[in-house]
Short mmCIF file of C-alpha atoms and ligand atoms in Angstrom, two decimals:
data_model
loop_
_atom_site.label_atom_id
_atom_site.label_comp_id
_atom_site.label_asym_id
_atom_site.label_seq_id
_atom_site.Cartn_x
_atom_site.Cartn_y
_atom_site.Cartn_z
CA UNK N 1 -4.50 -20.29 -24.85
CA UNK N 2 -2.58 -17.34 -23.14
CA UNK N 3 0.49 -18.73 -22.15
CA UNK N 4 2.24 -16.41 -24.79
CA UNK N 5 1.27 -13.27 -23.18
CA UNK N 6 3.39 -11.60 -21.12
CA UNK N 7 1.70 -11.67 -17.58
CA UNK N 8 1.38 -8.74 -14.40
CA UNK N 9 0.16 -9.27 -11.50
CA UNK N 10 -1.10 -6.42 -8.59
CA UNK N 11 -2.85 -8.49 -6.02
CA UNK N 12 -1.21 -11.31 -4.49
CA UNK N 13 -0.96 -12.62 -0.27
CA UNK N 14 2.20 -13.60 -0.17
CA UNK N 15 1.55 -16.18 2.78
CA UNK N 16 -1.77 -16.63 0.47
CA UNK N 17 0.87 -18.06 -2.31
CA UNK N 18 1.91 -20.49 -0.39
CA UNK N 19 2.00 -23.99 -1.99
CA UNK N 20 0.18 -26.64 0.26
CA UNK N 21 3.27 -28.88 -0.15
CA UNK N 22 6.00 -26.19 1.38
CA UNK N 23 3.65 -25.32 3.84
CA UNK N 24 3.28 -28.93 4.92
CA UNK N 25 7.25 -29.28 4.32
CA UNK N 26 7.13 -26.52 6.92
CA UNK N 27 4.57 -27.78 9.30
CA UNK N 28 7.20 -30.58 9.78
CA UNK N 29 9.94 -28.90 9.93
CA UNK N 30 8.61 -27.04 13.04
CA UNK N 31 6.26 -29.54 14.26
CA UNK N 32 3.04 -27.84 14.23
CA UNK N 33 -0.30 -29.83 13.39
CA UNK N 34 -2.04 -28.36 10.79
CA UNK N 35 -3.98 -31.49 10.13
CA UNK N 36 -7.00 -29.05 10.59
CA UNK N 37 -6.28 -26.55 7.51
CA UNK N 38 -4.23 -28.39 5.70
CA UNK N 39 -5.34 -32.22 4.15
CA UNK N 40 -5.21 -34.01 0.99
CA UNK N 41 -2.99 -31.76 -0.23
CA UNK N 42 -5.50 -28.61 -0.21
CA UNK N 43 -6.27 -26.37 2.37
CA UNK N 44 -9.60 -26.09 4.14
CA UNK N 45 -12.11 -23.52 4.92
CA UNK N 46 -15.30 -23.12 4.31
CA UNK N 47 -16.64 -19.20 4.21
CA UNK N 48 -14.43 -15.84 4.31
CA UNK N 49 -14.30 -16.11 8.23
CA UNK N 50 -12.59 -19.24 8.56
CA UNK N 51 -10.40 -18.65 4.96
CA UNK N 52 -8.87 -15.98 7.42
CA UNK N 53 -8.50 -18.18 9.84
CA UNK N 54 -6.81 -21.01 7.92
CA UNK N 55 -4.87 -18.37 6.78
CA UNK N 56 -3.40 -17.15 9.65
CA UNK N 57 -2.37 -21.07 10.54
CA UNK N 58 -0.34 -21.19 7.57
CA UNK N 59 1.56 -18.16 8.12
CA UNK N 60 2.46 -19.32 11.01
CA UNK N 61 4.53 -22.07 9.62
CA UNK N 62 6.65 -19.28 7.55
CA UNK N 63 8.90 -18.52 11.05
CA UNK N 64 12.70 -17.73 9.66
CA UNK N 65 14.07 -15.23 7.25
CA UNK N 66 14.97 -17.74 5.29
CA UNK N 67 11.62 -19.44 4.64
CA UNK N 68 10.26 -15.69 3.71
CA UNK N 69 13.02 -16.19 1.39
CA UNK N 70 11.82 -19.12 0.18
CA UNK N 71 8.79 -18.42 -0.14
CA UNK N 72 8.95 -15.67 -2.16
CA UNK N 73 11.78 -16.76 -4.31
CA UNK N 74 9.48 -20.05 -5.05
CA UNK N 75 6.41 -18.02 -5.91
CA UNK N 76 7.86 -15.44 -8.42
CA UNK N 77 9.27 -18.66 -9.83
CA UNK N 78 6.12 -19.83 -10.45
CA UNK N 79 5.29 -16.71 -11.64
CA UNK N 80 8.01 -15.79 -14.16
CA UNK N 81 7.67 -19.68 -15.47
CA UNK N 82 4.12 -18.50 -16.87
CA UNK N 83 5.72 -14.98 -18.66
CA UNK N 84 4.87 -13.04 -15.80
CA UNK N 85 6.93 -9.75 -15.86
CA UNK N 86 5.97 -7.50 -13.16
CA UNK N 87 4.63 -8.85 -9.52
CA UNK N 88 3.22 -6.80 -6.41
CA UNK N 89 3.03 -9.15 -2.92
CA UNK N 90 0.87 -7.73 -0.43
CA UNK N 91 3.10 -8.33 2.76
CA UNK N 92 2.46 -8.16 6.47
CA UNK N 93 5.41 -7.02 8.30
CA UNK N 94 2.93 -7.16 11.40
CA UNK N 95 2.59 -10.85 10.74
CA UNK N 96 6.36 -10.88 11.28
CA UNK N 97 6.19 -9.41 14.73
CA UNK N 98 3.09 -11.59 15.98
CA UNK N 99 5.56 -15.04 15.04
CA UNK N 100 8.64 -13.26 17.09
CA UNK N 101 10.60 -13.09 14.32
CA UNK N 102 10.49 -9.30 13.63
CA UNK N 103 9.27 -7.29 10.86
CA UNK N 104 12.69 -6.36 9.80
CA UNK N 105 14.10 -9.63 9.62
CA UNK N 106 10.45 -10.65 7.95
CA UNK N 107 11.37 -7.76 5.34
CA UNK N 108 14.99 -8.33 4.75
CA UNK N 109 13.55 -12.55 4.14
CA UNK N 110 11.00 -11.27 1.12
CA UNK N 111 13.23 -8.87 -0.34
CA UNK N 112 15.99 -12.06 -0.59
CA UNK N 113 13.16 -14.03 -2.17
CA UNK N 114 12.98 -11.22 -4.86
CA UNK N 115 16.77 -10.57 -5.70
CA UNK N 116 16.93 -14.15 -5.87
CA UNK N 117 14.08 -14.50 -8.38
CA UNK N 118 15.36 -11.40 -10.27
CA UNK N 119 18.42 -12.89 -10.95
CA UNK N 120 17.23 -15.93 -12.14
CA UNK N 121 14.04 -15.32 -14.09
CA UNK N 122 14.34 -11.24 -15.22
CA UNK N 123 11.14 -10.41 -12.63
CA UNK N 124 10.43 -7.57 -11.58
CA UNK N 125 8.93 -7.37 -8.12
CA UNK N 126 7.79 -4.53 -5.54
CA UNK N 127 6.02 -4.97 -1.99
CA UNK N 128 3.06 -3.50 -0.63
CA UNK N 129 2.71 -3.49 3.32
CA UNK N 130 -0.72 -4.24 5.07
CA UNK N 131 -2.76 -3.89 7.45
CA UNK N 132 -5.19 -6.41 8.55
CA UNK N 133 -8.48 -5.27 10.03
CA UNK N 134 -9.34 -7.99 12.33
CA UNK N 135 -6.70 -7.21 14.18
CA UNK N 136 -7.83 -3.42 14.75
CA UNK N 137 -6.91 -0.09 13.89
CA UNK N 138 -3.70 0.33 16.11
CA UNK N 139 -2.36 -3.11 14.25
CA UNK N 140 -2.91 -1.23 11.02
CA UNK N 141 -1.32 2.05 11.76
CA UNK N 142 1.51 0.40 13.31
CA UNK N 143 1.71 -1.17 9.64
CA UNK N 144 1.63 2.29 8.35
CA UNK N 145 4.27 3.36 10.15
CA UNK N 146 6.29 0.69 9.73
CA UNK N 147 5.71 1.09 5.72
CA UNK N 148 6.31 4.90 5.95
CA UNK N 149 10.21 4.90 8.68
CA UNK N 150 11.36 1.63 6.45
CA UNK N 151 12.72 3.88 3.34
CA UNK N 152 12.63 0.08 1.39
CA UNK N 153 13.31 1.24 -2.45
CA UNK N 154 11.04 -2.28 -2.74
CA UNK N 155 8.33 -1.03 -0.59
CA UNK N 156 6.46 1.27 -2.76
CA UNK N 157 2.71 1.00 -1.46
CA UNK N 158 0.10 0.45 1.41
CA UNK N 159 -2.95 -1.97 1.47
CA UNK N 160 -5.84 -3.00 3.99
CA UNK N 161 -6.84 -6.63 4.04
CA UNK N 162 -8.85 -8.74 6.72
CA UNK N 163 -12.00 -8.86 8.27
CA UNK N 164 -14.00 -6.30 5.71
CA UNK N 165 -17.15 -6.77 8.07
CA UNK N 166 -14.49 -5.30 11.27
CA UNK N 167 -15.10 -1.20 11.28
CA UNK N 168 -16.02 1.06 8.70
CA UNK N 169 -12.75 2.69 6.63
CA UNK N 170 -12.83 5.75 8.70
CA UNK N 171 -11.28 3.83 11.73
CA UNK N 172 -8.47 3.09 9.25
CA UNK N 173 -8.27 6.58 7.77
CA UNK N 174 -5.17 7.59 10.19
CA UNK N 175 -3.04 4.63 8.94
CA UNK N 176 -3.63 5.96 4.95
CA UNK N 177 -2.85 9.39 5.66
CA UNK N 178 0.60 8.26 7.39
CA UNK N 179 1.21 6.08 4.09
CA UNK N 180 0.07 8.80 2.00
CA UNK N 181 2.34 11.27 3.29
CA UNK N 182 5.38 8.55 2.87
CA UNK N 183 4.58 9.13 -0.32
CA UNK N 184 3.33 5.23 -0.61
CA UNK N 185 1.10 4.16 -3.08
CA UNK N 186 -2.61 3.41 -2.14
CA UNK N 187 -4.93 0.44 -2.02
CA UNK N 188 -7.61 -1.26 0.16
CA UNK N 189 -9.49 -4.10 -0.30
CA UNK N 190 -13.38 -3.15 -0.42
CA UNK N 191 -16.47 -4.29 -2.49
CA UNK N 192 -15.97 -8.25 -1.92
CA UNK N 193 -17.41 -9.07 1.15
CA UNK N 194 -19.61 -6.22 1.70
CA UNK N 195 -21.73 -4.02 -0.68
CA UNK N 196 -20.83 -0.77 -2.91
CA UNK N 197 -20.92 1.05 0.28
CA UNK N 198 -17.81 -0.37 1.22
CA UNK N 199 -16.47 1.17 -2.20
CA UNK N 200 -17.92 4.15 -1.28
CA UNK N 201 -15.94 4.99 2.12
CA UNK N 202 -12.96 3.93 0.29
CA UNK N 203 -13.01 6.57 -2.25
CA UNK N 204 -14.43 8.62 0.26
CA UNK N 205 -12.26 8.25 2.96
CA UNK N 206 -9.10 6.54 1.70
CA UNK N 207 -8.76 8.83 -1.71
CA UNK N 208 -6.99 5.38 -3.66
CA UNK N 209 -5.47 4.91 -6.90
CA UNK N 210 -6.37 1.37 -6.77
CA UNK N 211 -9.63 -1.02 -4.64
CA UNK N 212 -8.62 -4.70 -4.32
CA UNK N 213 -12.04 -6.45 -6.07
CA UNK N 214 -14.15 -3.26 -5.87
CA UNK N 215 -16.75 -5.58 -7.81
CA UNK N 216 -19.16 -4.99 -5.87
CA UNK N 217 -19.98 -1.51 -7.13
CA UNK N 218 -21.86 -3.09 -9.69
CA UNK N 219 -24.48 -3.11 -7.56
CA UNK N 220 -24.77 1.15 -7.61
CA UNK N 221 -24.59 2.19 -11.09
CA UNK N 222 -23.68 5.50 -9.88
CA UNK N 223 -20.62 4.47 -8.51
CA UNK N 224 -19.61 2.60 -11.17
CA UNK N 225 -19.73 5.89 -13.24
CA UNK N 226 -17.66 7.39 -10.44
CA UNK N 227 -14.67 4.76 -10.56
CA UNK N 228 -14.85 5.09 -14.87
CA UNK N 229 -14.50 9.22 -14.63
CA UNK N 230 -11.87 9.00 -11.67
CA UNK N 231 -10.00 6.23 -13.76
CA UNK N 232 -9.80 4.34 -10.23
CA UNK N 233 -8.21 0.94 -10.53
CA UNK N 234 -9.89 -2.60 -9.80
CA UNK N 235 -7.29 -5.45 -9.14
CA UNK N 236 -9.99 -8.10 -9.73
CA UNK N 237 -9.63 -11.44 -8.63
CA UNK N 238 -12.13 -13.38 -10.21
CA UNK N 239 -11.36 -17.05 -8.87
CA UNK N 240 -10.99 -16.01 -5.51
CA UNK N 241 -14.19 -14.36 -5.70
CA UNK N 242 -16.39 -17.41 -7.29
CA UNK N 243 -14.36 -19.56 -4.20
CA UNK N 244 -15.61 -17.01 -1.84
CA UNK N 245 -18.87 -17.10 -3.55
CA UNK N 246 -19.06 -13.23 -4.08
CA UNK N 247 -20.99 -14.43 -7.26
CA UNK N 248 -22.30 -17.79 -8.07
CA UNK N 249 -20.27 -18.68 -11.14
CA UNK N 250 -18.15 -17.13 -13.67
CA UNK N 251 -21.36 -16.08 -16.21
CA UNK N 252 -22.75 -13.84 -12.72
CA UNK N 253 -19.41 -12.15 -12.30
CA UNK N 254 -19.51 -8.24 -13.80
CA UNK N 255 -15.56 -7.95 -14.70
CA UNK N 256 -16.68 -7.42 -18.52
CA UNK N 257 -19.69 -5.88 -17.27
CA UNK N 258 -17.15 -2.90 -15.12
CA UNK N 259 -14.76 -2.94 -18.50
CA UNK N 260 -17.11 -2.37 -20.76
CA UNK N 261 -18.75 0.57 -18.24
CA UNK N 262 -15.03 2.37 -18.72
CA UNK N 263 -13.99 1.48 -15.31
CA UNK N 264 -9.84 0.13 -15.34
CA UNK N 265 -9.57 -3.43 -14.69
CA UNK N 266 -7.14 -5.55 -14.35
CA UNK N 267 -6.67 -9.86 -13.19
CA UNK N 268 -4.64 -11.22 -10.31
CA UNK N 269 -5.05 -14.65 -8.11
CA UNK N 270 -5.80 -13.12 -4.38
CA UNK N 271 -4.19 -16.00 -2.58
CA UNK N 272 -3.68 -18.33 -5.41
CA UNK N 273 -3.91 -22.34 -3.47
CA UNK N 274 -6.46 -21.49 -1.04
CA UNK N 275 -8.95 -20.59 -4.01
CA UNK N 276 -7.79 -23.62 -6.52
CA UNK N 277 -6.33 -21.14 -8.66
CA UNK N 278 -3.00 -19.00 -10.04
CA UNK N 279 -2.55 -16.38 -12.19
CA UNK N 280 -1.98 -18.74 -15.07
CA UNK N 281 -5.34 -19.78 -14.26
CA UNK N 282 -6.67 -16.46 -14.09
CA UNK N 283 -5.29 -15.49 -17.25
CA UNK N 284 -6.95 -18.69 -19.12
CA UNK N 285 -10.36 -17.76 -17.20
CA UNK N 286 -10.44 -14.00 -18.89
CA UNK N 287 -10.00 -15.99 -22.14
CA UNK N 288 -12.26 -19.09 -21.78
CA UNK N 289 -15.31 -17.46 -19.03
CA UNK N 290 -15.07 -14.47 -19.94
CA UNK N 291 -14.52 -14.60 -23.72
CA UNK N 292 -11.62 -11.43 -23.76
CA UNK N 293 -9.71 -11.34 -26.80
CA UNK N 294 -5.68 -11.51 -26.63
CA UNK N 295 -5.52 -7.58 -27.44
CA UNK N 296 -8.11 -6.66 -25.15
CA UNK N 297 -6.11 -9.40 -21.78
CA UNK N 298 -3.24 -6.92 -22.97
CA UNK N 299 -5.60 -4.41 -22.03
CA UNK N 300 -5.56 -5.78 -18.70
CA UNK N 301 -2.36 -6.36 -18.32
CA UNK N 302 -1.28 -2.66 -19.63
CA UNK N 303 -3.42 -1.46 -16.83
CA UNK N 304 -1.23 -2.85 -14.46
CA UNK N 305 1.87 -1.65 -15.46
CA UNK N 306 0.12 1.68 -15.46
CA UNK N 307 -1.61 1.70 -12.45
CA UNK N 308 1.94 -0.07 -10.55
CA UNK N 309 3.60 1.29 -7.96
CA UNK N 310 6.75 1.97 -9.39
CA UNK N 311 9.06 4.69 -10.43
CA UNK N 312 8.60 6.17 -14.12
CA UNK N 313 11.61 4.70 -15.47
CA UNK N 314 10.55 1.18 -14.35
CA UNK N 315 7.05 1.83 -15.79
CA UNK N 316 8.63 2.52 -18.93
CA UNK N 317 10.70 -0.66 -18.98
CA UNK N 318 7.40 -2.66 -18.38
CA UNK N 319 5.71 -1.00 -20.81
CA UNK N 320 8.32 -1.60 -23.47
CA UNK N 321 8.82 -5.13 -22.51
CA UNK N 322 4.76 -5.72 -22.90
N1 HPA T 1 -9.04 -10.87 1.46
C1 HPA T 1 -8.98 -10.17 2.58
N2 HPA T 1 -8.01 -10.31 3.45
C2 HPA T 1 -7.05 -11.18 3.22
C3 HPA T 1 -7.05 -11.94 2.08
C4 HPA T 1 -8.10 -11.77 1.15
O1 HPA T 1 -8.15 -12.43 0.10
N3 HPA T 1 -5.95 -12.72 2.12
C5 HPA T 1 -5.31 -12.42 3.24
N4 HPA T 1 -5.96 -11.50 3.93
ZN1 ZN T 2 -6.79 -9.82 -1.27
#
């Protein structure tokens, strides 16, 4: 049982929140067939292409301010229900722009969501812009940009998701350094669908505080020595990687394996419906599969406050209320 401990989470698609019935609530609304990713109450796909894919579809249901608004308000529901404290969405004001509606207006929609949810439930909440690789490096740096002229008090940090098989982190580098120097916190996704290399030219060419999954680098015992002495930051997502079959099953996956190595961990849900999972979930799994006490998921969740991007002062707060 962990539903008494207080909960943080680092790694979370917003549009990859999205419960199946909104979205279909939505698909209505605007008359859009998504009979093909959506059915049975569960959305399909069936490797990491076509996940992005079917993710894409259902973002494109999300059209209005108001449903950003929605959205978010309805997931950091979810999450404060479960004693979550402290939440970071991974946001794509690009996305936004693609559906017409803006990023601005896509912005202003999210940060409603979180007032909202801060009023009512006490959570805390900050965003973190990305770019997506499929859609190539000028998509990403125009991400950056955006991220670095907004001046969002709520935008505190920079991310690149997609197509990990698109480019090598180099062609990205440009879009890091213009987060970087908006004084933006940093994180990529790496080490999930390719090999440690993909670590590698992150902390190479991307200089991170954080890798979304990163679990790959078990696979180069040198570089897990390298993320333990840099105190670099996993945001693990263990569900979402057994979906994606990164690993076979729970028993194959090396998050007590990297913990126990000194390299920081920490447990969030990825995109939380699409992989038959939530951070509730996730939170039971480092009890049950991977047999973590209570003191040492505080571990984890400690990490998170500490590796957050958020002023000092907040930090603090979060700390005390763990
Ligand atoms: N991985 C990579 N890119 C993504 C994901 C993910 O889980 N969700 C949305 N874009
Ligand atoms: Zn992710």
């Amino acid at each position: 049982m962990t539903s008494h401990l207080k909960k943080v989470e680092l790694h979370c698609h917003l549009e990859g929140a999205a419960p199946p019935a909104l979205t279909l609530a939505q698909a209505r609304k605007y008359n859009i067939d998504l009979s093909a990713y959506l059915s049975d109450g569960a959305y399909v796909w069936h490797d990491f292409a076509s996940f992005l894919e079917c993710y894409d579809k259902v973002s494109e249901v999300y059209k209005s301010e108001e449903d950003y608004a929605l959205l978010t308000e309805t997931y950091l529901e979810e999450l404060a229900s479960i004693g979550t404290i402290y939440s970071e969405l991974i946001v794509s004001p690009d996305h936004g722009k693609r559906i017409g509606l803006g990023a601005e207006a896509y912005i202003a929609g999210v940060c409603e969501g979180i007032r909202r949810a801060r009023e009512a439930h006490g959570i805390e909440a900050r965003l973190i812009v990305t770019g997506e690789r499929h859609f190539g490096p000028e998509s990403v740096i125009g991400a950056a940009e955006y991220a670095a002229k907004a001046k969002n008090p709520l935008i505190t940090g920079f991310n690149l998701a997609g197509e990990e098989r698109m480019g090598r982190v180099a062609d990205y580098a440009r879009a890091f350094d213009i987060a970087r120097d908006a004084g933006l916190g940093l994180t990529i996704h790496a080490g999930e669908v390719c090999g440690a290399f993909s670590v590698e030219d992150a902390l190479n060419d991307v200089r991170p505080s954080r890798i979304g999954h990163g679990v790959r680098a078990i696979e180069n015992p040198d570089l897990v020595k390298r993320l333990a002495d840099q105190g670099a930051v996993l945001e693990v997502c263990p569900g979402s990687n057994i979906a994606l079959k990164v690993f076979p099953d729970f028993a194959a996956h090396p998050l007590r394996k990297l913990k126990e190595a000194g390299v920081r961990v920490t447990i969030s849900s990825d995109d939380p419906p699409f992989f038959h999972t939530s951070l509730k979930r996730e939170y039971e799994l480092a009890s049950e599969a991977f047999g973590f006490s209570d003191s040492e998921i505080n571990d984890l969740t400690r990490t998170g406050i500490e590796a957050a991007f958020v002023d000092e002062e907040t930090r603090r707060a979060l700390l005390a209320r763990l």
